[in-house]
Coordinates of C-alpha atoms in Angstrom, one line a residue:
M29 CA 152.6 148.1 125.5
E30 CA 154.1 150.6 123.1
Q31 CA 153.3 149.7 119.5
P32 CA 155.6 150.3 116.6
G33 CA 154.5 153.0 114.1
P34 CA 153.3 152.1 110.6
A35 CA 156.7 153.1 109.1
L36 CA 158.6 150.6 111.2
G37 CA 156.5 147.5 110.5
W38 CA 156.6 144.2 112.3
D39 CA 158.7 141.2 111.6
F40 CA 156.4 138.3 110.6
S41 CA 159.2 135.9 109.7
C42 CA 159.5 132.6 111.5
P43 CA 162.9 131.1 110.5
D44 CA 162.6 128.2 113.0
W45 CA 159.2 127.1 111.7
E46 CA 160.2 123.5 111.0
A47 CA 161.5 123.0 114.5
R48 CA 158.3 124.6 115.9
L49 CA 156.2 122.1 114.0
R50 CA 158.3 119.2 115.0
E51 CA 158.1 120.2 118.7
G52 CA 154.4 121.1 118.6
R53 CA 155.0 124.8 119.3
S54 CA 153.0 127.7 117.9
L55 CA 153.8 129.2 114.5
L56 CA 152.9 132.6 115.8
P57 CA 156.2 134.6 115.9
D58 CA 157.0 136.9 118.8
L59 CA 155.0 140.0 117.9
P60 CA 154.4 143.1 120.1
L61 CA 150.7 142.4 120.5
D62 CA 148.3 144.2 122.8
E63 CA 148.0 141.2 125.1
E64 CA 144.9 142.5 126.9
E65 CA 142.9 142.8 123.7
A66 CA 144.3 139.6 122.4
A67 CA 143.2 137.8 125.6
R68 CA 139.8 139.4 125.4
A69 CA 139.3 138.1 121.8
V70 CA 140.4 134.6 122.7
A71 CA 138.0 134.6 125.7
I72 CA 135.1 135.4 123.3
F73 CA 136.3 132.8 120.8
N74 CA 136.5 130.2 123.6
K75 CA 132.9 130.8 124.7
L76 CA 131.5 129.9 121.3
R77 CA 130.1 126.4 121.0
L78 CA 130.4 123.7 118.3
P79 CA 126.9 123.6 117.0
D80 CA 127.0 120.2 115.2
V81 CA 128.6 118.0 117.9
P82 CA 126.7 116.1 120.7
G83 CA 126.8 118.2 123.8
Q84 CA 127.8 121.3 121.8
P85 CA 131.2 121.7 123.6
L86 CA 132.9 125.1 124.0
L87 CA 135.6 126.0 121.5
A88 CA 137.9 126.4 124.6
D89 CA 137.9 122.6 124.6
A90 CA 137.1 121.7 121.0
A91 CA 139.3 124.1 118.9
G92 CA 143.0 123.8 118.4
D93 CA 145.4 126.5 119.4
W94 CA 146.1 127.3 115.7
A95 CA 142.8 129.1 115.5
R96 CA 143.4 131.0 118.8
D97 CA 146.8 132.1 117.4
I98 CA 144.9 133.8 114.5
V99 CA 142.5 135.4 116.9
R100 CA 145.3 136.7 119.1
A101 CA 147.2 138.1 116.1
I102 CA 144.3 139.8 114.4
F103 CA 142.6 141.3 117.4
G104 CA 145.7 142.1 119.4
S105 CA 147.4 144.1 116.6
L106 CA 145.5 147.4 116.6
D107 CA 148.0 150.2 117.3
E108 CA 147.4 153.5 119.0
H109 CA 146.4 155.0 115.6
G110 CA 143.6 152.5 115.2
E111 CA 145.5 150.7 112.4
R112 CA 145.7 147.0 112.4
Q113 CA 149.3 145.7 112.0
V114 CA 148.3 142.1 111.2
R115 CA 146.1 143.0 108.2
E116 CA 146.3 139.6 106.6
V117 CA 146.7 136.0 107.7
F118 CA 147.4 133.1 105.3
D119 CA 146.8 129.8 107.0
L120 CA 147.6 126.5 105.2
V121 CA 146.1 123.7 107.2
P122 CA 145.0 120.1 106.1
K123 CA 141.5 118.8 105.8
K124 CA 139.6 117.6 108.9
N125 CA 141.3 120.3 111.1
A126 CA 138.0 122.2 111.5
K127 CA 139.0 124.9 109.0
T128 CA 135.5 126.0 108.1
T129 CA 134.1 125.8 111.7
N130 CA 137.0 127.8 113.1
G131 CA 136.7 130.3 110.3
A132 CA 133.1 130.9 111.2
A133 CA 134.0 131.2 114.8
I134 CA 136.7 133.8 114.0
M135 CA 134.2 135.9 112.1
M136 CA 131.7 135.7 114.9
T137 CA 134.5 136.9 117.2
A138 CA 135.1 139.7 114.8
L139 CA 131.4 140.8 115.1
L140 CA 131.6 140.7 118.9
M141 CA 134.9 142.6 119.0
N142 CA 133.8 145.2 116.4
E143 CA 133.2 148.8 117.5
R144 CA 132.5 150.3 114.0
P145 CA 128.7 151.0 113.5
R146 CA 127.2 149.2 110.4
A147 CA 130.5 147.5 109.7
E148 CA 130.5 144.8 107.1
F149 CA 132.2 141.4 107.5
V150 CA 132.3 138.9 104.7
L151 CA 133.0 135.1 104.8
I152 CA 133.5 133.8 101.3
G153 CA 133.4 130.1 100.3
P154 CA 134.6 128.9 96.9
T155 CA 131.4 127.0 96.3
Q156 CA 127.8 127.3 97.4
E157 CA 128.2 124.1 99.4
I158 CA 131.2 125.3 101.4
A159 CA 129.5 128.7 101.9
D160 CA 126.4 127.0 103.2
I161 CA 128.4 125.0 105.7
A162 CA 130.1 128.1 107.0
F163 CA 126.8 129.9 107.4
Q164 CA 125.3 127.0 109.2
Q165 CA 128.2 126.8 111.6
A166 CA 128.0 130.5 112.4
S167 CA 124.2 130.6 112.8
G168 CA 124.5 127.3 114.8
M169 CA 126.9 129.0 117.3
I170 CA 124.3 131.7 117.8
D171 CA 121.5 129.2 118.4
A172 CA 123.6 127.4 121.0
D173 CA 124.0 130.5 123.2
P174 CA 121.1 132.4 124.7
Y175 CA 122.9 135.7 124.8
L176 CA 124.0 135.5 121.1
K177 CA 120.4 134.6 120.1
T178 CA 119.3 137.9 121.7
R179 CA 122.0 140.0 120.2
F180 CA 122.1 138.7 116.6
H181 CA 119.4 138.4 114.0
V182 CA 120.0 135.6 111.6
Q183 CA 118.6 136.1 108.0
E184 CA 118.7 132.6 106.6
H185 CA 117.4 133.6 103.1
V186 CA 120.3 135.9 102.4
K187 CA 122.9 134.2 104.6
T188 CA 123.4 137.3 106.7
I189 CA 123.9 137.8 110.5
V190 CA 123.0 141.3 111.8
D191 CA 124.3 142.7 115.1
R192 CA 121.2 144.3 116.7
V193 CA 123.5 146.5 118.9
N194 CA 125.4 148.4 116.1
K195 CA 123.9 147.1 112.9
A196 CA 127.1 145.4 111.8
K197 CA 126.7 142.5 109.5
L198 CA 128.4 139.2 108.6
K199 CA 127.5 138.1 105.1
V200 CA 128.3 134.6 103.9
K201 CA 128.8 134.5 100.1
T202 CA 129.9 132.3 97.3
F203 CA 133.0 133.5 95.4
D204 CA 132.1 135.2 92.2
M205 CA 132.6 138.6 90.4
K206 CA 129.8 140.2 92.5
V207 CA 131.6 139.5 95.8
A208 CA 133.6 142.7 95.7
T209 CA 131.1 145.0 94.1
G210 CA 130.7 148.2 96.2
S211 CA 132.2 146.5 99.3
K212 CA 134.2 148.2 102.0
P213 CA 134.6 145.4 104.4
A214 CA 136.0 145.6 107.9
G215 CA 136.9 142.0 107.8
I216 CA 137.1 139.2 105.2
L217 CA 137.7 135.5 105.5
I218 CA 138.2 133.4 102.4
D219 CA 137.8 129.7 102.8
E220 CA 139.7 127.1 100.5
V221 CA 141.6 129.5 98.3
H222 CA 143.2 126.6 96.4
L223 CA 139.8 125.8 94.8
M224 CA 139.9 129.2 93.1
S225 CA 143.0 128.4 91.0
S226 CA 141.0 127.6 87.9
I227 CA 138.8 130.8 88.1
S228 CA 140.1 133.3 85.6
Y229 CA 139.0 136.3 87.5
A230 CA 140.0 135.2 91.0
S231 CA 143.1 137.5 91.2
R232 CA 141.1 140.5 90.1
V233 CA 138.3 139.9 92.7
I234 CA 140.7 139.4 95.6
G235 CA 142.6 142.6 94.5
Q236 CA 139.3 144.5 94.6
L237 CA 138.5 143.1 98.0
R238 CA 141.9 144.3 99.2
G239 CA 141.2 147.7 97.6
G240 CA 137.9 147.9 99.5
M241 CA 139.7 147.4 102.8
I242 CA 141.6 150.6 102.5
A243 CA 138.7 152.7 103.7
N244 CA 138.9 150.9 107.1
P245 CA 142.3 151.1 108.9
E246 CA 141.3 148.2 111.1
A247 CA 140.2 145.9 108.2
F248 CA 141.7 142.4 107.9
L249 CA 141.8 139.6 105.4
I250 CA 142.2 135.9 106.4
M251 CA 142.7 133.1 104.0
I252 CA 142.4 129.6 105.4
T253 CA 143.0 126.8 102.9
T254 CA 144.1 123.3 102.3
Q255 CA 146.9 122.5 99.8
S256 CA 145.7 121.9 96.2
D257 CA 145.2 118.4 94.8
E258 CA 146.8 119.7 91.6
P259 CA 150.1 121.6 91.1
P260 CA 149.5 125.1 92.7
A261 CA 148.5 127.7 90.2
G262 CA 146.9 131.1 89.8
V263 CA 145.9 133.2 92.8
F264 CA 146.6 130.3 95.2
K265 CA 150.1 129.9 94.0
A266 CA 150.8 133.6 94.2
E267 CA 149.5 133.9 97.8
L268 CA 151.2 130.7 98.9
D269 CA 154.6 131.8 97.4
Y270 CA 154.3 135.2 99.1
A271 CA 153.4 133.7 102.4
R272 CA 156.4 131.4 102.2
G273 CA 158.6 134.3 101.3
V274 CA 157.5 136.2 104.4
R275 CA 157.8 133.1 106.7
D276 CA 161.3 132.4 105.5
G277 CA 162.4 136.1 105.8
R278 CA 163.0 136.6 102.1
I279 CA 160.2 139.2 102.0
K280 CA 160.5 142.0 104.6
T281 CA 159.4 145.3 103.0
D282 CA 155.9 146.6 103.6
V283 CA 154.7 143.3 105.0
H284 CA 151.4 143.0 107.0
M285 CA 150.7 139.3 106.3
L286 CA 151.1 136.7 109.0
P287 CA 151.9 133.3 107.4
M288 CA 150.9 130.2 109.3
L289 CA 151.8 127.2 107.1
Y290 CA 151.3 123.7 108.4
E291 CA 153.4 121.9 105.8
F292 CA 156.5 119.7 105.7
S293 CA 159.8 121.3 104.6
E294 CA 160.7 121.1 100.9
A295 CA 163.4 118.7 101.7
M296 CA 161.0 116.3 103.4
Q297 CA 158.5 116.6 100.6
R298 CA 161.1 116.0 97.8
A299 CA 163.2 113.3 99.5
K300 CA 163.3 110.0 97.7
D301 CA 162.5 108.1 100.8
K302 CA 159.4 110.3 101.3
P303 CA 159.6 110.8 105.1
W304 CA 156.1 112.4 105.0
R305 CA 154.7 108.9 104.6
D306 CA 155.7 108.0 108.2
P307 CA 152.8 108.6 110.5
R308 CA 155.2 109.5 113.3
N309 CA 155.8 112.8 111.4
W310 CA 152.1 113.6 110.7
H311 CA 151.7 115.5 114.0
M312 CA 153.8 118.3 112.5
V313 CA 151.0 119.4 110.1
L314 CA 147.9 118.5 112.1
P315 CA 147.2 121.4 114.5
N316 CA 143.8 120.0 115.5
L317 CA 145.2 116.5 116.4
G318 CA 143.3 114.8 119.2
R319 CA 140.2 116.9 118.6
S320 CA 138.6 116.7 115.1
I321 CA 141.2 114.2 113.9
T322 CA 143.3 111.2 115.1
I323 CA 146.3 109.5 113.7
D324 CA 144.7 106.0 113.8
R325 CA 141.8 107.2 111.6
L326 CA 144.2 108.8 109.1
I327 CA 146.4 105.7 108.9
A328 CA 143.3 103.7 107.9
E329 CA 142.4 106.2 105.2
Y330 CA 145.9 106.4 103.9
R331 CA 146.2 102.7 103.5
T332 CA 143.0 102.7 101.5
A333 CA 144.3 105.5 99.3
C334 CA 147.6 103.7 98.7
A335 CA 145.7 100.6 97.7
K336 CA 144.1 102.6 94.9
G337 CA 147.5 103.6 93.4
D338 CA 149.9 106.5 93.2
E339 CA 147.4 109.0 91.9
E340 CA 145.1 108.5 94.9
E341 CA 148.0 108.5 97.4
R342 CA 149.2 111.8 96.1
R343 CA 145.7 113.3 96.1
W344 CA 145.2 112.1 99.7
A345 CA 148.5 113.4 100.9
S346 CA 147.9 116.8 99.4
Q347 CA 144.6 117.2 101.2
H348 CA 145.4 115.5 104.6
L349 CA 149.1 116.3 105.0
N350 CA 149.5 119.4 102.8
V351 CA 152.0 117.6 100.6
Q352 CA 152.4 119.8 97.5
I353 CA 151.9 118.0 94.2
G354 CA 154.6 118.8 91.7
M355 CA 152.7 117.5 88.7
A356 CA 149.4 115.8 88.0
L357 CA 149.3 112.0 88.0
H358 CA 146.5 109.9 86.5
T359 CA 146.1 106.2 85.8
D360 CA 146.6 106.5 82.1
R361 CA 149.7 108.8 82.4
W362 CA 152.8 108.6 80.3
V363 CA 155.4 106.4 82.1
G364 CA 158.0 109.3 81.9
V365 CA 155.9 111.3 84.4
D366 CA 157.1 109.0 87.2
Y367 CA 160.8 110.0 86.6
W368 CA 160.3 113.6 85.5
E369 CA 160.7 115.4 88.9
D370 CA 164.0 113.6 89.7
A371 CA 165.4 114.6 86.3
A372 CA 165.2 118.4 86.9
D373 CA 168.3 120.5 86.7
E374 CA 167.3 124.1 87.2
T375 CA 170.7 125.4 86.1
I376 CA 169.8 124.6 82.4
S377 CA 169.0 128.0 80.9
L378 CA 169.3 128.8 77.2
D379 CA 172.7 130.2 77.8
E380 CA 173.8 127.2 79.8
L381 CA 172.5 124.8 77.1
I382 CA 174.6 126.6 74.5
E383 CA 177.7 126.6 76.7
R384 CA 177.4 122.9 77.7
S385 CA 176.3 121.3 74.5
E386 CA 178.4 119.9 71.6
V387 CA 175.3 119.6 69.4
I388 CA 171.7 120.8 69.7
V389 CA 168.6 119.8 67.8
A390 CA 165.2 121.5 68.0
G391 CA 161.6 120.2 68.0
I392 CA 158.6 122.3 67.2
D393 CA 154.9 121.5 67.6
G394 CA 151.5 123.2 67.7
G395 CA 150.8 126.8 66.8
G396 CA 147.1 127.0 66.1
L397 CA 145.3 130.1 67.4
D398 CA 143.7 128.0 70.2
D399 CA 147.0 126.2 70.8
L400 CA 150.5 126.7 72.2
L401 CA 153.4 126.8 69.8
G402 CA 156.0 124.6 71.6
L403 CA 159.7 124.7 71.1
A404 CA 162.2 122.1 72.5
L405 CA 166.0 122.4 72.4
L406 CA 167.8 119.2 73.1
G407 CA 171.5 119.3 73.6
R408 CA 174.1 116.6 74.1
C409 CA 176.6 117.5 76.9
K410 CA 180.2 117.9 75.9
V411 CA 181.4 116.2 79.0
T412 CA 178.9 113.5 80.0
R413 CA 177.0 113.1 76.7
D414 CA 173.8 113.3 78.7
W415 CA 170.9 114.9 77.0
L416 CA 169.9 118.4 78.2
L417 CA 166.3 119.7 77.5
W418 CA 165.1 123.3 77.5
N419 CA 161.6 124.5 76.4
R420 CA 159.7 127.6 75.6
A421 CA 156.1 128.1 74.3
W422 CA 154.1 130.9 72.7
A423 CA 150.3 131.5 73.0
H424 CA 148.0 133.9 71.2
D425 CA 145.3 135.9 73.0
D426 CA 142.7 133.5 71.6
V427 CA 144.0 130.8 74.1
F428 CA 143.6 133.2 77.1
K429 CA 140.1 134.2 76.0
R430 CA 138.7 130.8 75.2
R431 CA 140.4 128.7 77.9
K432 CA 139.2 130.4 81.0
D433 CA 139.8 127.2 83.0
I434 CA 143.6 127.4 82.5
V435 CA 144.2 131.1 82.0
E436 CA 145.5 131.6 85.6
R437 CA 148.0 128.8 85.1
L438 CA 149.1 130.2 81.8
D439 CA 149.6 133.6 83.4
D440 CA 151.9 131.9 85.9
F441 CA 154.0 130.6 83.1
V442 CA 154.1 134.0 81.4
R443 CA 155.4 135.6 84.7
L444 CA 158.1 132.9 84.8
G445 CA 159.2 133.6 81.3
Q446 CA 158.5 130.1 80.1
L447 CA 155.4 131.1 78.0
V448 CA 155.2 134.2 75.8
R449 CA 151.9 135.9 75.2
C450 CA 151.8 137.0 71.6
E451 CA 151.2 140.6 70.9
D452 CA 150.5 140.2 67.2
P453 CA 149.7 137.3 64.8
T454 CA 153.4 136.6 63.9
S455 CA 154.9 137.0 67.4
D456 CA 155.2 133.2 67.9
I457 CA 156.8 132.6 64.5
V458 CA 159.3 135.4 65.0
G459 CA 160.0 134.3 68.6
V460 CA 160.8 130.7 67.6
A461 CA 162.9 131.8 64.7
D462 CA 164.9 134.2 67.0
V463 CA 165.8 131.3 69.3
I464 CA 166.6 128.9 66.3
E465 CA 168.8 131.6 64.8
R466 CA 170.8 131.9 68.0
I467 CA 171.6 128.2 68.0
A468 CA 172.5 128.3 64.3
E469 CA 174.9 131.2 64.9
A470 CA 176.6 129.2 67.7
G471 CA 177.3 126.5 65.2
L472 CA 175.5 123.8 67.2
F473 CA 173.0 122.5 64.7
P474 CA 173.9 119.5 62.6
E475 CA 174.2 120.1 58.9
K476 CA 171.1 117.9 58.3
A477 CA 168.0 117.1 60.3
A478 CA 168.5 119.8 62.9
I479 CA 164.9 121.0 63.3
G480 CA 162.0 118.5 63.6
L481 CA 158.5 119.9 62.9
D482 CA 155.0 118.5 62.9
P483 CA 154.3 118.6 59.2
Q484 CA 150.9 120.2 59.6
G485 CA 150.6 124.0 59.2
V486 CA 154.2 124.9 59.3
A487 CA 154.6 126.9 56.0
A488 CA 154.9 130.3 57.7
L489 CA 157.5 129.0 60.1
V490 CA 159.5 127.3 57.4
D491 CA 159.5 130.5 55.4
E492 CA 160.7 132.6 58.4
L493 CA 163.5 130.1 59.2
A494 CA 164.6 130.1 55.6
S495 CA 164.8 133.9 55.7
R496 CA 167.2 133.5 58.7
G497 CA 169.6 131.2 56.7
I498 CA 168.3 127.8 57.9
V499 CA 168.7 125.6 54.8
A500 CA 166.1 123.1 53.7
E501 CA 168.3 120.1 54.7
Q502 CA 168.2 121.2 58.3
M503 CA 164.4 121.1 58.5
I504 CA 162.6 117.8 58.6
G505 CA 159.0 116.8 59.1
I506 CA 158.5 114.3 62.0
A507 CA 155.7 111.8 61.5
Q508 CA 153.2 112.0 64.4
G509 CA 150.9 109.5 66.1
F510 CA 152.2 106.0 66.6
R511 CA 155.3 106.8 64.6
L512 CA 156.5 108.8 67.6
S513 CA 156.5 105.7 69.8
S514 CA 160.3 105.2 69.6
A515 CA 160.8 108.8 70.9
V516 CA 158.2 108.3 73.7
W517 CA 159.9 105.1 74.8
G518 CA 163.4 106.5 74.4
M519 CA 162.7 109.6 76.4
E520 CA 161.1 107.7 79.3
R521 CA 164.1 105.3 79.4
K522 CA 166.6 108.1 79.5
L523 CA 164.6 109.9 82.2
K524 CA 164.7 106.7 84.3
D525 CA 168.4 105.9 83.8
G526 CA 169.5 109.5 84.6
T527 CA 170.9 110.5 81.2
L528 CA 168.3 113.1 80.3
W529 CA 168.0 116.3 82.3
H530 CA 165.5 119.0 81.8
A531 CA 165.3 122.6 83.1
G532 CA 162.8 122.0 85.8
Q533 CA 160.3 124.4 84.3
A534 CA 156.8 124.6 85.8
M535 CA 155.2 124.8 82.4
M536 CA 156.8 121.5 81.4
A537 CA 155.8 119.8 84.6
W538 CA 152.2 120.8 83.8
C539 CA 152.4 119.6 80.2
V540 CA 154.0 116.3 81.2
G541 CA 151.3 115.9 83.8
N542 CA 148.6 116.5 81.2
A543 CA 150.0 113.7 78.9
R544 CA 147.9 110.6 78.5
A545 CA 149.1 107.5 76.9
E546 CA 147.2 104.9 74.9
Q547 CA 148.5 101.5 73.8
R548 CA 147.6 100.6 70.3
G549 CA 149.1 97.2 69.3
N550 CA 152.8 97.5 69.7
A551 CA 152.7 101.3 69.6
V552 CA 152.0 104.0 72.3
L553 CA 150.2 107.2 71.4
I554 CA 150.5 110.5 73.3
T555 CA 148.4 112.9 71.3
K556 CA 146.5 116.1 71.9
E557 CA 143.3 114.2 71.5
Q558 CA 144.2 111.8 74.3
A559 CA 145.2 114.8 76.5
G560 CA 141.7 116.3 76.1
K561 CA 141.6 120.1 76.5
A562 CA 144.9 120.3 78.4
K563 CA 148.0 121.5 76.6
I564 CA 151.0 119.2 75.8
D565 CA 152.5 120.9 72.7
P566 CA 155.9 121.6 74.3
L567 CA 156.1 117.9 75.3
C568 CA 155.3 116.9 71.7
A569 CA 158.0 119.3 70.6
S570 CA 160.4 117.4 72.9
F571 CA 159.5 114.1 71.3
N572 CA 160.3 115.6 67.9
A573 CA 163.7 116.7 69.2
V574 CA 164.3 113.2 70.7
M575 CA 163.7 111.6 67.3
L576 CA 166.5 113.7 65.9
M577 CA 168.9 113.3 68.8
S578 CA 168.4 109.6 68.5
R579 CA 170.2 109.7 65.2
N580 CA 173.5 110.6 67.0
P581 CA 174.0 113.9 65.1
T582 CA 177.2 116.0 65.1
G583 CA 177.6 119.7 65.3
R584 CA 180.4 122.2 65.3
G585 CA 180.3 122.8 69.1
G586 CA 183.4 120.7 69.8
G587 CA 183.8 117.8 72.2
L588 CA 185.3 117.3 75.6
D589 CA 188.8 118.4 74.7
D590 CA 187.5 121.7 73.3
Y591 CA 185.4 122.3 76.3
L592 CA 188.2 121.6 78.8
A593 CA 190.5 123.9 76.7
S594 CA 187.9 126.7 76.9
L595 CA 187.7 126.3 80.7
A596 CA 191.5 126.4 81.0
G597 CA 191.6 129.6 78.8

């Protein structure tokens, strides 16, 4: 079969993916594969045995077709120039679908298909435990077959399998900075990428691995992962978003990634009636159904998870059905979290807020070197009088250096334009003042109590605002702690009754998910101490703004009549 040249590329989109999942069809799009080589690779894969199951059945019987699809695509895509057209695969598949076992089998297939002398293949687990499991599965497949025992030398102490024929190696490693050092791999498989979201150097290491592949035109990279049990972040979010873009046909230029995503559509995941809860739909995302997993067993586990509360239900669904978590939930969460996602209006930009509001108040919180400086602008709509919330935050380099556990997530927010990384010590103060000045120039601030601040450590900001013409009467300190209870209760009530809308920002979903509430007498506390090391400053800024909007302020932005007149003009 004639293969397209590198300049033409292949189309990896799969626009009918939801229908394919519903009907139990393959997610592998129609690609001009070398069917003879693809079939040979599948035959090798099928002859491997499950090492840890009684009777050690062949993968021909034990593995789902989703793994064979990967094998067909990878090994059937070498063109006449010796260049692999399917260079990468991103596979999103729930737990208990034999991800690690099939991953080990795919890499054993790669060793057996390989023709490059002394080639290096790498299987990477996010933790030592997962890496150990992968190695045991691969070495167990060798022990289960007399021919493989003769051909391969298993080096247990260094987790390496050596091909005695051409000295090629499969190394099983735990993910760390050393993984990519001096490596020019012919094939890489990374297991459970979602667990690397909190590793600050993950993006850099994967970038180095990709760079090392350039030396081998037939090199490939496979990522097999479950959905995250937290909102996707870092390298996992970046890879998942890219794979979805390719699958949906939004990304077409210079594409060599095959996306195979066993997930419900966004509409199914976000629908209020939650159709993903219906076991009759679960087959769509379980490609190993009837082998390593059954619906009856999952139903029993799901009922147990539900009995433990919303937090456990969401965690279970993320791992076993690939339902993406929009925000973190925990047992001591702020009540407003439950209504946050339904109150999103992504049309609320800063420009839209100014255009639609008759009055705007601002809340400001945080600002230490190891903190975020959070800004909240809360407007009252000219037409509906609903409250409209928009946020931005600033962070110094100190946060990125000291908080390695959240740096990948913070980088996501920077890319989205919701968080500003400060280039000098006054960038945050100047940035906040620039936004405040814009609202003041639009005449939308009330004459008094327009800007609510945490009284601690705001001298520099007050001076900067004063230099921009903000008068003292417009700035007011907002008492913190239990004195914010009325704002906390008021905000959660307006979220529930549909009269407060926010901009649907990922940064705010994270901050709101971080918030922990503590009841003290008749008051409720949502403080930085309660949230632990997680950041909630933009949310606290929002509470400050709510305190001011609750006073029913007036601005010079006009009301409904003025707004309608402007539309008519």
